[in-house]
Short mmCIF file of C-alpha atoms in Angstrom, two decimals:
data_model
loop_
_atom_site.label_atom_id
_atom_site.label_comp_id
_atom_site.label_asym_id
_atom_site.label_seq_id
_atom_site.Cartn_x
_atom_site.Cartn_y
_atom_site.Cartn_z
CA UNK A 14 163.90 157.17 342.65
CA UNK A 15 162.23 154.66 340.46
CA UNK A 16 159.19 155.89 338.57
CA UNK A 17 157.13 153.39 336.75
CA UNK A 18 155.48 154.54 333.58
CA UNK A 19 152.87 152.85 331.47
CA UNK A 20 154.75 153.91 328.31
CA UNK A 21 156.98 150.94 328.99
CA UNK A 22 160.04 152.26 330.75
CA UNK A 23 161.36 152.67 334.25
CA UNK A 24 162.63 156.22 334.70
CA UNK A 25 165.45 156.76 337.16
CA UNK A 26 165.98 159.94 339.10
CA UNK A 27 167.36 162.49 336.69
CA UNK A 28 169.96 163.42 339.25
CA UNK A 29 171.57 159.93 338.98
CA UNK A 30 173.63 159.28 335.96
CA UNK A 31 173.56 156.09 333.86
CA UNK A 32 170.02 155.29 334.53
CA UNK A 33 169.08 152.30 332.40
CA UNK A 34 165.62 151.53 331.20
CA UNK A 35 163.94 148.05 330.82
CA UNK A 36 160.83 146.92 329.38
CA UNK A 37 157.76 146.60 331.67
CA UNK A 38 156.30 143.11 331.79
CA UNK A 39 153.24 142.24 329.71
CA UNK A 40 150.04 143.70 331.09
CA UNK A 41 148.02 141.42 333.18
CA UNK A 42 144.45 140.49 332.41
CA UNK A 43 141.88 142.58 334.21
CA UNK A 44 139.25 140.82 336.31
CA UNK A 45 135.94 140.80 334.69
CA UNK A 46 134.26 141.91 337.95
CA UNK A 47 135.56 143.38 341.25
CA UNK A 48 136.27 140.90 344.02
CA UNK A 49 134.50 141.61 347.41
CA UNK A 50 136.55 144.48 348.35
CA UNK A 51 139.81 145.54 346.89
CA UNK A 52 142.99 144.15 348.90
CA UNK A 53 145.87 146.25 349.28
CA UNK A 54 148.70 145.64 346.93
CA UNK A 55 151.04 142.82 347.96
CA UNK A 56 154.14 145.18 347.91
CA UNK A 57 152.44 147.50 350.28
CA UNK A 58 151.52 144.74 352.69
CA UNK A 59 155.15 143.59 352.53
CA UNK A 60 156.41 147.03 353.32
CA UNK A 61 154.06 147.50 356.30
CA UNK A 62 155.05 144.01 357.68
CA UNK A 63 158.78 145.09 357.49
CA UNK A 64 158.10 148.39 359.07
CA UNK A 65 156.07 146.86 361.81
CA UNK A 66 158.85 144.45 362.44
CA UNK A 67 161.21 147.32 362.74
CA UNK A 68 158.94 149.05 365.12
CA UNK A 69 158.99 146.02 367.36
CA UNK A 70 162.85 145.79 367.15
CA UNK A 71 162.92 142.74 364.94
CA UNK A 72 163.97 144.44 361.76
CA UNK A 73 165.73 147.46 360.26
CA UNK A 74 165.77 150.42 362.61
CA UNK A 75 165.48 154.16 362.00
CA UNK A 76 168.20 155.93 360.02
CA UNK A 77 171.46 156.32 361.95
CA UNK A 78 171.91 159.72 360.34
CA UNK A 79 169.98 162.41 362.24
CA UNK A 80 167.78 164.65 360.17
CA UNK A 81 168.86 168.22 359.60
CA UNK A 82 166.82 170.50 361.60
CA UNK A 83 164.38 172.73 359.73
CA UNK A 84 164.09 176.38 360.30
CA UNK A 85 161.27 176.85 362.83
CA UNK A 86 158.87 179.73 362.69
CA UNK A 87 158.01 181.75 365.81
CA UNK A 88 154.54 180.54 366.15
CA UNK A 89 153.73 176.70 365.24
CA UNK A 90 150.13 176.05 364.29
CA UNK A 91 147.66 174.16 366.39
CA UNK A 92 145.92 171.12 364.93
CA UNK A 93 142.73 173.16 364.76
CA UNK A 94 144.46 175.89 362.71
CA UNK A 95 146.06 173.39 360.45
CA UNK A 96 142.68 171.67 359.83
CA UNK A 97 140.89 174.97 359.21
CA UNK A 98 143.37 175.98 356.50
CA UNK A 99 143.98 172.55 354.90
CA UNK A 100 140.67 170.92 354.88
CA UNK A 101 139.33 172.58 351.65
CA UNK A 102 142.32 170.95 349.86
CA UNK A 103 141.66 167.37 351.16
CA UNK A 104 139.41 165.29 348.94
CA UNK A 105 137.58 161.99 348.87
CA UNK A 106 138.49 159.53 346.04
CA UNK A 107 135.59 157.03 345.41
CA UNK A 108 135.62 154.13 342.96
CA UNK A 109 133.90 150.72 342.36
CA UNK A 110 134.52 149.01 345.58
CA UNK A 111 137.26 151.44 346.80
CA UNK A 112 137.34 154.52 348.83
CA UNK A 113 140.22 156.66 349.91
CA UNK A 114 141.49 160.27 350.36
CA UNK A 115 143.81 162.56 348.45
CA UNK A 116 144.87 166.24 348.51
CA UNK A 117 145.42 168.86 345.98
CA UNK A 118 148.99 169.71 344.99
CA UNK A 119 148.32 171.99 342.13
CA UNK A 120 145.54 174.61 341.68
CA UNK A 121 144.61 173.26 338.28
CA UNK A 122 143.39 169.92 339.56
CA UNK A 123 146.37 167.64 340.31
CA UNK A 124 145.70 165.35 343.31
CA UNK A 125 148.12 163.14 345.23
CA UNK A 126 146.84 159.85 346.65
CA UNK A 127 148.00 156.14 347.33
CA UNK A 128 148.55 153.90 344.34
CA UNK A 129 146.40 151.13 345.97
CA UNK A 130 143.42 153.70 346.37
CA UNK A 131 143.23 153.89 342.46
CA UNK A 132 144.79 150.72 341.16
CA UNK A 133 142.50 148.67 338.97
CA UNK A 134 139.64 151.19 339.11
CA UNK A 135 138.35 152.36 335.73
CA UNK A 136 135.89 154.74 337.16
CA UNK A 137 136.96 157.16 339.84
CA UNK A 138 135.27 160.13 341.24
CA UNK A 139 136.82 162.94 343.31
CA UNK A 140 134.63 164.77 345.83
CA UNK A 141 135.79 168.15 346.76
CA UNK A 142 135.08 170.20 349.98
CA UNK A 143 132.08 171.72 348.38
CA UNK A 144 130.55 168.22 347.66
CA UNK A 145 131.02 168.61 343.94
CA UNK A 146 132.04 165.44 342.07
CA UNK A 147 134.69 165.31 339.41
CA UNK A 148 135.66 162.32 337.33
CA UNK A 149 139.46 161.43 337.30
CA UNK A 150 140.58 162.16 333.74
CA UNK A 151 144.05 160.53 333.80
CA UNK A 152 146.86 159.36 335.96
CA UNK A 153 149.86 161.67 335.70
CA UNK A 154 152.44 159.62 337.56
CA UNK A 155 152.70 156.73 339.93
CA UNK A 156 155.10 154.71 341.99
CA UNK A 157 153.75 151.45 342.99
CA UNK A 158 156.68 150.47 345.18
CA UNK A 159 156.01 153.57 347.44
CA UNK A 160 152.37 153.38 347.04
CA UNK A 161 151.91 156.93 345.55
CA UNK A 162 149.92 158.35 342.61
CA UNK A 163 149.02 161.58 341.13
CA UNK A 164 145.69 161.96 339.24
CA UNK A 165 144.10 164.88 337.47
CA UNK A 166 140.57 166.24 337.30
CA UNK A 167 139.22 169.11 335.28
CA UNK A 168 139.38 172.36 337.38
CA UNK A 169 136.92 174.90 336.33
CA UNK A 170 138.46 177.37 338.66
CA UNK A 171 141.68 177.75 340.70
CA UNK A 172 141.51 175.12 343.52
CA UNK A 173 143.09 175.41 347.03
CA UNK A 174 146.38 173.39 347.42
CA UNK A 175 148.69 172.25 350.13
CA UNK A 176 152.27 173.07 350.42
CA UNK A 177 154.80 170.33 350.48
CA UNK A 178 157.38 170.31 353.39
CA UNK A 179 160.72 168.82 353.98
CA UNK A 180 160.23 165.18 355.08
CA UNK A 181 163.95 164.79 355.32
CA UNK A 182 163.95 167.06 358.33
CA UNK A 183 161.39 165.07 360.26
CA UNK A 184 162.60 163.69 363.51
CA UNK A 185 161.08 161.13 365.98
CA UNK A 186 159.07 163.10 368.50
CA UNK A 187 157.87 165.80 366.06
CA UNK A 188 154.20 166.66 366.09
CA UNK A 189 152.07 165.34 363.30
CA UNK A 190 148.42 165.88 362.13
CA UNK A 191 146.44 163.66 359.79
CA UNK A 192 143.23 164.69 357.88
CA UNK A 193 141.23 162.26 355.94
CA UNK A 194 137.55 161.31 354.86
CA UNK A 195 137.15 157.67 356.02
CA UNK A 196 134.13 156.17 354.32
CA UNK A 197 132.81 159.78 353.43
CA UNK A 198 132.85 160.94 357.06
CA UNK A 199 134.44 164.29 356.14
CA UNK A 200 137.22 166.04 357.73
CA UNK A 201 138.44 163.63 360.29
CA UNK A 202 141.36 165.15 362.09
CA UNK A 203 143.87 163.37 364.30
CA UNK A 204 147.20 164.31 365.84
CA UNK A 205 150.03 162.71 367.40
CA UNK A 206 153.81 162.35 367.23
CA UNK A 207 156.27 160.91 364.57
CA UNK A 208 157.21 157.66 366.50
CA UNK A 209 160.03 156.81 364.15
CA UNK A 210 161.62 157.16 360.78
CA UNK A 211 161.79 153.47 359.51
CA UNK A 212 164.31 152.66 356.86
CA UNK A 213 162.59 149.50 355.34
CA UNK A 214 165.13 149.00 352.65
CA UNK A 215 167.69 151.19 350.86
CA UNK A 216 164.87 152.46 348.46
CA UNK A 217 162.19 153.10 350.91
CA UNK A 218 161.73 155.02 354.30
CA UNK A 219 158.49 155.20 356.13
CA UNK A 220 157.19 157.52 358.80
CA UNK A 221 155.74 155.69 361.76
CA UNK A 222 153.25 157.91 363.49
CA UNK A 223 151.24 157.84 366.59
CA UNK A 224 148.32 159.84 365.06
CA UNK A 225 145.45 157.29 364.23
CA UNK A 226 144.63 156.84 360.56
CA UNK A 227 141.13 155.81 360.24
CA UNK A 228 140.30 152.99 357.70
CA UNK A 229 139.53 154.50 354.43
CA UNK A 230 141.70 157.56 354.81
CA UNK A 231 144.56 156.14 352.79
CA UNK A 232 146.04 158.85 350.61
CA UNK A 233 145.40 161.72 353.01
CA UNK A 234 147.93 164.25 354.00
CA UNK A 235 150.13 164.21 357.11
CA UNK A 236 151.18 167.66 358.24
CA UNK A 237 154.03 169.05 360.45
CA UNK A 238 153.34 171.81 362.86
CA UNK A 239 153.76 174.48 360.17
CA UNK A 240 150.89 172.99 358.20
CA UNK A 241 153.16 171.71 355.55
CA UNK A 242 152.62 168.00 354.10
CA UNK A 243 155.50 165.76 355.19
CA UNK A 244 153.87 162.59 354.28
CA UNK A 245 150.99 160.58 352.79
CA UNK A 246 148.95 158.22 354.98
CA UNK A 247 149.45 154.82 353.46
CA UNK A 248 148.79 151.90 355.89
CA UNK A 249 147.66 150.80 359.28
CA UNK A 250 149.03 147.57 360.78
CA UNK A 251 146.92 146.12 363.55
CA UNK A 252 148.51 142.85 364.37
CA UNK A 253 149.06 143.11 368.16
CA UNK A 254 148.99 146.92 368.24
CA UNK A 255 148.06 149.94 366.06
CA UNK A 256 150.96 151.07 363.96
CA UNK A 257 150.25 153.87 361.44
CA UNK A 258 152.61 154.60 358.54
CA UNK A 259 153.12 157.35 356.03
CA UNK A 260 155.07 157.74 352.86
CA UNK A 261 157.56 160.78 353.09
CA UNK A 262 156.64 163.72 350.86
CA UNK A 263 160.14 163.64 349.29
CA UNK A 264 159.01 160.65 347.15
CA UNK A 265 155.90 162.56 346.02
CA UNK A 266 158.00 165.66 345.10
CA UNK A 267 160.01 163.56 342.69
CA UNK A 268 156.72 162.36 340.91
CA UNK A 269 155.64 165.69 340.31
CA UNK A 270 158.72 166.64 338.47
CA UNK A 271 158.33 164.31 335.61
CA UNK A 272 154.54 163.51 334.96
CA UNK A 273 153.80 160.91 332.23
CA UNK A 274 150.04 161.18 331.74
CA UNK A 275 147.93 158.13 330.68
CA UNK A 276 144.13 157.82 330.52
CA UNK A 277 142.44 156.24 333.55
CA UNK A 278 141.10 153.40 331.47
CA UNK A 279 144.61 152.42 330.49
CA UNK A 280 146.07 152.66 333.92
CA UNK A 281 143.14 150.71 335.08
CA UNK A 282 143.69 147.80 332.67
CA UNK A 283 147.36 147.67 333.49
CA UNK A 284 147.13 147.70 337.30
CA UNK A 285 144.13 145.39 337.81
CA UNK A 286 144.89 142.63 340.46
CA UNK A 287 145.75 139.19 338.84
CA UNK A 288 143.85 136.73 340.84
CA UNK A 289 142.68 133.03 340.74
CA UNK A 290 139.55 132.05 339.00
CA UNK A 291 136.71 132.91 341.17
CA UNK A 292 133.11 131.63 341.00
CA UNK A 293 130.46 133.83 339.04
CA UNK A 294 128.43 135.95 341.25
CA UNK A 295 125.24 138.01 340.92
CA UNK A 296 125.18 141.14 343.02
CA UNK A 297 122.10 142.11 345.00
CA UNK A 298 122.97 145.28 346.89
CA UNK A 299 119.87 146.59 348.66
CA UNK A 300 118.98 150.24 348.14
CA UNK A 301 117.87 151.65 351.51
CA UNK A 302 115.97 154.88 352.06
CA UNK A 303 117.59 157.40 354.38
CA UNK A 304 114.94 156.74 356.97
CA UNK A 305 116.68 153.43 357.69
CA UNK A 306 119.26 155.52 359.69
CA UNK A 307 116.45 157.16 361.91
CA UNK A 308 117.50 156.93 365.53
CA UNK A 309 121.17 156.32 364.80
CA UNK A 310 123.68 158.54 366.36
CA UNK A 311 126.84 159.78 364.75
CA UNK A 312 128.81 157.14 366.96
CA UNK A 313 126.52 154.45 365.57
CA UNK A 314 127.43 155.49 362.07
CA UNK A 315 131.17 155.38 362.89
CA UNK A 316 130.83 151.90 364.38
CA UNK A 317 129.00 150.67 361.19
CA UNK A 318 131.48 152.57 358.76
CA UNK A 319 134.77 151.43 360.58
CA UNK A 320 133.70 147.86 361.34
CA UNK A 321 132.45 147.11 357.83
CA UNK A 322 135.57 148.62 356.22
CA UNK A 323 137.85 146.70 358.67
CA UNK A 324 136.05 143.44 357.86
CA UNK A 325 136.27 144.05 354.11
CA UNK A 326 139.93 144.78 354.28
CA UNK A 327 140.51 141.59 356.23
CA UNK A 328 137.94 139.36 354.43
CA UNK A 329 138.39 140.35 350.77
CA UNK A 330 141.96 139.13 350.41
CA UNK A 331 140.97 135.58 351.84
CA UNK A 332 138.14 135.48 349.38
CA UNK A 333 140.45 136.32 346.54
CA UNK A 334 142.80 133.53 347.56
CA UNK A 335 139.88 131.09 347.47
CA UNK A 336 139.22 130.78 351.20
CA UNK A 337 135.52 131.71 350.94
CA UNK A 338 134.58 130.09 354.24
CA UNK A 339 136.92 132.34 356.26
CA UNK A 340 135.66 135.52 354.39
CA UNK A 341 132.11 134.69 355.18
CA UNK A 342 132.84 133.97 358.81
CA UNK A 343 134.68 137.23 359.14
CA UNK A 344 131.70 139.20 357.58
CA UNK A 345 129.21 137.37 359.70
CA UNK A 346 131.21 137.93 362.90
CA UNK A 347 131.46 141.58 362.09
CA UNK A 348 127.63 141.85 361.54
CA UNK A 349 126.93 140.20 364.81
CA UNK A 350 129.44 142.60 366.55
CA UNK A 351 127.77 145.61 364.97
CA UNK A 352 124.25 144.39 366.00
CA UNK A 353 125.48 144.23 369.51
CA UNK A 354 127.31 147.52 369.74
CA UNK A 355 124.64 149.69 368.04
CA UNK A 356 122.46 151.92 370.24
CA UNK A 357 118.97 150.58 371.01
CA UNK A 358 117.33 153.36 368.73
CA UNK A 359 119.48 152.43 365.66
CA UNK A 360 117.00 149.73 364.65
CA UNK A 361 117.18 149.94 360.75
CA UNK A 362 120.84 148.97 360.37
CA UNK A 363 120.42 146.18 362.93
CA UNK A 364 117.48 144.82 360.79
CA UNK A 365 119.45 145.24 357.57
CA UNK A 366 122.53 143.21 359.10
CA UNK A 367 120.23 140.60 360.55
CA UNK A 368 118.54 140.23 357.10
CA UNK A 369 121.88 139.75 355.50
CA UNK A 370 122.87 137.10 357.89
CA UNK A 371 119.51 135.37 357.46
CA UNK A 372 120.01 135.32 353.60
CA UNK A 373 123.52 134.14 353.83
CA UNK A 374 122.53 131.25 356.21
CA UNK A 375 120.06 130.06 353.72
CA UNK A 376 122.62 129.58 351.12
CA UNK A 377 124.76 126.36 350.78
CA UNK A 378 127.84 127.78 349.16
CA UNK A 379 130.52 129.70 351.14
CA UNK A 380 131.24 132.02 348.19
CA UNK A 381 127.58 132.97 347.77
CA UNK A 382 127.44 133.44 351.51
CA UNK A 383 130.29 135.90 351.51
CA UNK A 384 128.61 137.87 348.78
CA UNK A 385 125.27 138.00 350.58
CA UNK A 386 127.07 139.57 353.53
CA UNK A 387 129.09 141.85 351.34
CA UNK A 388 125.81 142.95 349.64
CA UNK A 389 124.40 143.85 353.07
CA UNK A 390 127.53 145.84 353.96
CA UNK A 391 127.55 147.71 350.63
CA UNK A 392 123.91 148.63 351.05
CA UNK A 393 124.60 150.10 354.50
CA UNK A 394 127.74 151.90 353.35
CA UNK A 395 125.77 153.53 350.32
CA UNK A 396 123.05 154.83 352.60
CA UNK A 397 125.54 156.15 355.12
CA UNK A 398 127.46 158.03 352.42
CA UNK A 399 124.23 159.53 351.08
CA UNK A 400 123.37 160.83 354.44
CA UNK A 401 126.78 162.31 355.06
CA UNK A 402 126.75 163.93 351.65
CA UNK A 403 123.39 165.63 352.49
CA UNK A 404 121.21 163.66 350.05
CA UNK A 405 117.39 164.18 350.52
CA UNK A 406 114.62 161.94 349.47
#
């Protein structure tokens, strides 16, 4: 198992002999400002594409070696029982332009998540089940190729943690439960089956699952029927069909064995995305009162959160590649779709989206138009998060 360390070495699995180290490449310059949304890492996108091809019968299939059956308890847990026990250990991780999930693996504040959730972010907050916020102090270990990371917060008391199960015993057809906090909509639970165990390459296996993974829930835990974590939700591929993937817990266990702590600021500088020169921009994110959401149902808020998050995940990589026009049109199309789908009583968000479109239409530069729409999205996401977190005005 390759573990990349910011101290300048690649550490091989201690159980393998003759592991050689090599210098890491020079650090990449950090962007002076965040692009409109954080794209997923290129490595992750490639792995998901490979796994998706395998799922469609066009690539490497599942392992030919059947997994060893695990000892089964007399009474498996229901999804509701798993959620009731596990939810206090599932957290939200929020950064500048990023949002994801994670879960506690040690009672003194160690949290597992995806690498892409924290990469390049110099300011990260962890929101616990009691809505308390805690800054991420350091990154204890990470594995970019398998999209895993472990961060630490200061724990003033013992925190609830989740047990790690045997992902090597997982078989297609096994039940699976996913828990996450997409866009701050806390404690989203879904269940399904392990569709396949996909061997993407000799160094990586992914769990393909039928349990939906809502956008923004990356880094959340995947459970077997005994309530043990057997994977980390990592990616959703939507080209043609919904394909959900998780990283087996076995890789996470290896990261926990040899932590190599670095300050978050150092990690952020080393992992910031390297991009093409982008035009300067001045943000103008509106600050809405909670009254803007008066008349909106929970379903309306889900439509807003999921549609905006999906548009950002698709549009931001295009923007970062210099395709400003396509990014703008994706954002504009998403705004029109939301205005059409929201309930008649949900007038405030409709007006905010229409105002964003009006402002963008009055600009003569595609990059500025994309930012105008992104500002409108971020303003709505902010007020939704404040409502969900119980803020009062």
